[in-house]
Structures are given as structure tokens and as C-alpha cells.
Amino acid sequence: MENIYAAMLLHKAGKAIDEASVTKVLEAAGVTVDGIQIKALVASLSEVNIDEAIKAAPTLAAAAPVAAPAAGESKPVAAAEDKKKAAEDEKAKEEAALEGLGALFG
């Protein structure tokens, strides 16, 4: 994941995404560098228009907080159901985001 973050940082800065640049970013962040992973990432991104991939990726919206019940109201069952639904919604959003990241690799 750190490799992708390094590539995204380089892209945002308008720098070339090559093995040397990604390695420098990771080393500056104190991350262990795996040359094979970096080589694979650079090769995968060479044919991808990152700006288009970002535009096509679904956005992650913050989950709406569950409102606390009014004073005197007691609905532990409803609150538990709301939390479960919120967790399911969050998981669905994460899965959609991961599918969007898959587009980066082909």
C-alpha cells in the first residue's frame, strides 16, 4: 500500500513515477523498500492515466453519525441495528473503493 501512496504523492507533485523516485519517497518515509514490488508498480502504472482513474473511482463519503436517542428514550435494539447497518454500509463503500483501485492495475 505504501508503494501506491508514494506513486500518488509523486503524481500529485507532478513528478515522474519511476523506480528511483518511488524508492526515494519510501526511504524518506522510513519504509522498507522492496525493489520487485516497486518495479511491478511502475510497470503497471506506465499504461494507466492516473487522473482518469481517480475521476472514475468511487468517492468515499464519511458515514453519517448515528443520532443519539433523546433523553428518556430507550432503544437499544434500534441502536444496535443502526450500528450494524452503518458497518455494512461502510464495508460496501470500502469494497467499492478497492474495486476502483483495481482499475489502476489493469
Coordinates of N, CA and C in Angstrom, one line a residue:
M1 N 0.8 -1.2 0.0 CA 0.0 0.0 0.0 C 0.9 1.3 0.0
E2 N 2.0 1.2 0.7 CA 2.8 2.4 0.8 C 3.4 2.7 -0.6
N3 N 3.6 1.7 -1.4 CA 4.1 1.9 -2.8 C 3.1 2.8 -3.6
I4 N 1.9 2.4 -3.4 CA 0.8 3.2 -4.2 C 0.7 4.6 -3.6
Y5 N 0.8 4.7 -2.3 CA 0.8 6.1 -1.8 C 1.9 6.9 -2.3
A6 N 3.1 6.3 -2.4 CA 4.3 7.0 -2.9 C 4.0 7.5 -4.3
A7 N 3.5 6.6 -5.1 CA 3.2 6.9 -6.5 C 2.2 8.0 -6.6
M8 N 1.2 8.0 -5.8 CA 0.1 9.0 -5.8 C 0.7 10.4 -5.4
L9 N 1.6 10.3 -4.4 CA 2.3 11.6 -4.0 C 3.1 12.1 -5.1
L10 N 3.8 11.3 -5.8 CA 4.7 11.8 -6.9 C 3.8 12.3 -8.0
H11 N 2.7 11.7 -8.3 CA 1.7 12.2 -9.3 C 1.2 13.5 -8.9
K12 N 0.8 13.7 -7.7 CA 0.2 14.9 -7.2 C 1.2 16.1 -7.3
A13 N 2.5 15.7 -7.0 CA 3.6 16.7 -7.1 C 4.0 17.0 -8.5
G14 N 3.5 16.2 -9.5 CA 3.8 16.4 -10.9 C 5.2 15.9 -11.3
K15 N 5.7 14.9 -10.4 CA 7.0 14.3 -10.7 C 6.8 13.0 -11.4
A16 N 7.8 12.5 -12.1 CA 7.8 11.2 -12.8 C 7.7 10.1 -11.8
I17 N 6.8 9.1 -12.2 CA 6.7 7.9 -11.3 C 7.6 6.8 -11.9
D18 N 8.8 6.8 -11.4 CA 9.8 5.8 -11.8 C 10.3 5.1 -10.6
E19 N 11.1 4.1 -10.8 CA 11.6 3.3 -9.7 C 12.5 4.1 -8.7
A20 N 13.3 5.0 -9.2 CA 14.2 5.8 -8.4 C 13.3 6.7 -7.5
S21 N 12.3 7.4 -8.1 CA 11.5 8.4 -7.4 C 10.7 7.7 -6.3
V22 N 10.1 6.6 -6.6 CA 9.3 5.9 -5.6 C 10.2 5.4 -4.5
T23 N 11.3 4.9 -4.8 CA 12.3 4.4 -3.8 C 12.7 5.5 -2.9
K24 N 13.0 6.7 -3.4 CA 13.4 7.8 -2.6 C 12.2 8.3 -1.7
V25 N 11.0 8.3 -2.2 CA 9.9 8.7 -1.3 C 9.7 7.7 -0.2
L26 N 9.8 6.4 -0.5 CA 9.6 5.4 0.6 C 10.8 5.4 1.6
E27 N 12.0 5.6 1.1 CA 13.1 5.7 2.0 C 13.0 6.9 2.9
A28 N 12.5 8.0 2.4 CA 12.3 9.2 3.2 C 11.3 9.0 4.2
A29 N 10.3 8.2 3.9 CA 9.2 7.9 4.9 C 9.6 6.8 5.9
G30 N 10.8 6.2 5.7 CA 11.3 5.2 6.6 C 10.6 3.8 6.4
V31 N 10.2 3.6 5.2 CA 9.5 2.3 4.8 C 10.5 1.4 4.2
T32 N 10.4 0.1 4.5 CA 11.3 -0.9 3.9 C 11.0 -1.0 2.4
V33 N 12.0 -0.9 1.6 CA 11.8 -0.8 0.1 C 11.9 -2.3 -0.4
D34 N 11.0 -2.7 -1.3 CA 11.0 -3.9 -2.0 C 11.1 -3.6 -3.5
G35 N 12.3 -3.8 -4.0 CA 12.5 -3.4 -5.4 C 11.6 -4.1 -6.4
I36 N 11.3 -5.3 -6.1 CA 10.4 -6.1 -7.1 C 9.0 -5.5 -7.1
Q37 N 8.5 -5.1 -5.9 CA 7.2 -4.5 -5.8 C 7.2 -3.2 -6.5
I38 N 8.2 -2.4 -6.3 CA 8.3 -1.1 -7.0 C 8.3 -1.2 -8.5
K39 N 9.1 -2.2 -9.0 CA 9.2 -2.4 -10.4 C 7.9 -2.8 -11.0
A40 N 7.2 -3.7 -10.3 CA 5.8 -4.1 -10.7 C 4.9 -2.9 -10.7
L41 N 4.9 -2.1 -9.7 CA 4.0 -0.9 -9.6 C 4.3 0.0 -10.8
V42 N 5.5 0.4 -11.0 CA 5.9 1.3 -12.1 C 5.5 0.7 -13.4
A43 N 5.7 -0.5 -13.6 CA 5.3 -1.2 -14.9 C 3.7 -1.1 -15.1
S44 N 3.0 -1.4 -14.0 CA 1.6 -1.4 -14.0 C 1.0 0.0 -14.3
L45 N 1.6 1.0 -13.7 CA 1.1 2.4 -13.9 C 1.6 3.1 -15.2
S46 N 2.5 2.4 -15.9 CA 3.0 3.1 -17.1 C 1.9 3.2 -18.2
E47 N 0.9 2.3 -18.1 CA -0.1 2.4 -19.1 C -1.4 2.9 -18.6
V48 N -1.4 3.5 -17.4 CA -2.6 4.0 -16.8 C -2.6 5.5 -16.7
N49 N -3.7 6.1 -17.1 CA -3.9 7.6 -16.9 C -4.5 7.8 -15.5
I50 N -3.6 8.2 -14.6 CA -3.9 8.2 -13.2 C -5.1 9.2 -13.0
D51 N -5.1 10.4 -13.7 CA -6.1 11.4 -13.5 C -7.5 10.8 -13.8
E52 N -7.6 10.0 -14.9 CA -8.8 9.4 -15.3 C -9.2 8.3 -14.3
A53 N -8.3 7.6 -13.8 CA -8.6 6.5 -12.8 C -9.1 7.1 -11.6
I54 N -8.6 8.3 -11.2 CA -9.1 8.9 -10.0 C -10.5 9.4 -10.2
K55 N -10.7 10.0 -11.3 CA -12.1 10.5 -11.6 C -13.1 9.4 -11.7
A56 N -12.7 8.2 -12.2 CA -13.6 7.1 -12.3 C -13.8 6.4 -11.0
A57 N -12.9 6.5 -10.1 CA -13.0 5.8 -8.8 C -14.2 6.4 -8.0
P58 N -14.9 5.5 -7.3 CA -16.0 6.0 -6.4 C -15.4 6.7 -5.2
T59 N -16.0 7.8 -4.8 CA -15.5 8.5 -3.7 C -16.0 7.9 -2.4
L60 N -15.2 8.0 -1.3 CA -15.6 7.6 0.0 C -16.2 8.7 0.7
A61 N -17.5 8.7 1.0 CA -18.1 9.7 1.8 C -18.1 9.2 3.3
A62 N -17.9 10.2 4.1 CA -17.9 9.8 5.5 C -19.3 9.3 5.9
A63 N -19.3 8.3 6.7 CA -20.6 7.7 7.2 C -21.2 8.7 8.1
A64 N -22.5 8.8 7.9 CA -23.3 9.7 8.7 C -23.4 9.2 10.2
P65 N -23.1 10.0 11.1 CA -23.1 9.5 12.5 C -24.6 9.2 12.9
V66 N -24.7 8.2 13.7 CA -26.0 7.8 14.2 C -26.4 8.7 15.3
A67 N -27.6 9.3 15.2 CA -28.1 10.2 16.2 C -28.3 9.5 17.5
A68 N -28.0 10.2 18.6 CA -28.2 9.7 19.9 C -29.7 9.8 20.3
P69 N -30.3 8.8 20.9 CA -31.7 8.9 21.3 C -31.9 10.1 22.3
A70 N -33.1 10.7 22.2 CA -33.4 11.8 23.1 C -33.5 11.3 24.5
A71 N -33.3 12.2 25.4 CA -33.3 11.9 26.8 C -34.6 11.2 27.2
G72 N -34.5 10.1 27.9 CA -35.7 9.4 28.3 C -36.1 8.3 27.4
E73 N -35.6 8.3 26.1 CA -35.9 7.3 25.2 C -34.9 6.1 25.4
S74 N -35.4 5.0 25.2 CA -34.6 3.8 25.4 C -34.8 2.9 24.2
K75 N -33.9 2.8 23.3 CA -34.0 2.0 22.1 C -32.7 1.2 21.8
P76 N -32.3 0.4 22.7 CA -31.0 -0.3 22.5 C -31.1 -1.3 21.3
V77 N -32.2 -1.8 21.0 CA -32.3 -2.7 19.8 C -32.2 -1.9 18.5
A78 N -32.8 -0.8 18.5 CA -32.7 0.0 17.3 C -31.3 0.6 17.1
A79 N -30.7 1.0 18.2 CA -29.3 1.5 18.1 C -28.4 0.4 17.6
A80 N -28.6 -0.8 18.0 CA -27.7 -1.9 17.6 C -27.9 -2.2 16.1
E81 N -29.2 -2.1 15.6 CA -29.5 -2.3 14.2 C -28.9 -1.2 13.4
D82 N -28.9 0.0 13.9 CA -28.4 1.2 13.2 C -26.8 1.0 13.1
K83 N -26.2 0.6 14.1 CA -24.7 0.3 14.1 C -24.4 -0.8 13.1
K84 N -25.2 -1.8 13.1 CA -24.9 -2.9 12.1 C -25.1 -2.4 10.7
K85 N -26.2 -1.7 10.4 CA -26.4 -1.1 9.1 C -25.3 -0.2 8.7
A86 N -24.8 0.7 9.6 CA -23.7 1.6 9.3 C -22.4 0.8 9.0
A87 N -22.2 -0.3 9.7 CA -21.0 -1.1 9.5 C -21.1 -1.8 8.1
E88 N -22.3 -2.2 7.7 CA -22.4 -2.8 6.4 C -22.3 -1.8 5.3
D89 N -22.8 -0.6 5.5 CA -22.6 0.5 4.5 C -21.2 0.8 4.4
E90 N -20.4 0.9 5.5 CA -19.0 1.3 5.4 C -18.2 0.2 4.7
K91 N -18.6 -1.1 5.0 CA -17.9 -2.2 4.3 C -18.1 -2.2 2.8
A92 N -19.4 -1.9 2.4 CA -19.7 -1.8 1.0 C -18.9 -0.6 0.3
K93 N -18.8 0.5 1.0 CA -18.0 1.6 0.5 C -16.5 1.3 0.3
E94 N -16.0 0.5 1.3 CA -14.6 0.1 1.2 C -14.4 -0.8 0.1
E95 N -15.3 -1.8 -0.1 CA -15.2 -2.7 -1.2 C -15.2 -2.0 -2.6
A96 N -16.1 -1.0 -2.7 CA -16.2 -0.2 -3.9 C -14.9 0.6 -4.2
A97 N -14.3 1.1 -3.1 CA -13.1 1.8 -3.3 C -12.0 0.9 -3.7
L98 N -11.9 -0.3 -3.2 CA -10.9 -1.3 -3.6 C -11.1 -1.7 -5.0
E99 N -12.3 -1.8 -5.5 CA -12.5 -2.1 -6.9 C -12.0 -1.0 -7.8
G100 N -12.2 0.3 -7.3 CA -11.6 1.4 -8.0 C -10.1 1.4 -8.1
L101 N -9.5 0.9 -7.0 CA -8.0 0.8 -7.0 C -7.6 -0.3 -8.0
G102 N -8.4 -1.3 -8.2 CA -8.1 -2.4 -9.1 C -7.9 -1.9 -10.5
A103 N -8.6 -0.8 -10.8 CA -8.5 -0.2 -12.2 C -7.1 0.3 -12.5
L104 N -6.4 0.7 -11.4 CA -5.1 1.2 -11.6 C -4.1 0.1 -12.1
F105 N -4.5 -1.1 -11.9 CA -3.5 -2.2 -12.3 C -4.0 -3.0 -13.5
G106 N -4.9 -2.5 -14.2 CA -5.2 -3.1 -15.5 C -6.6 -3.5 -15.6

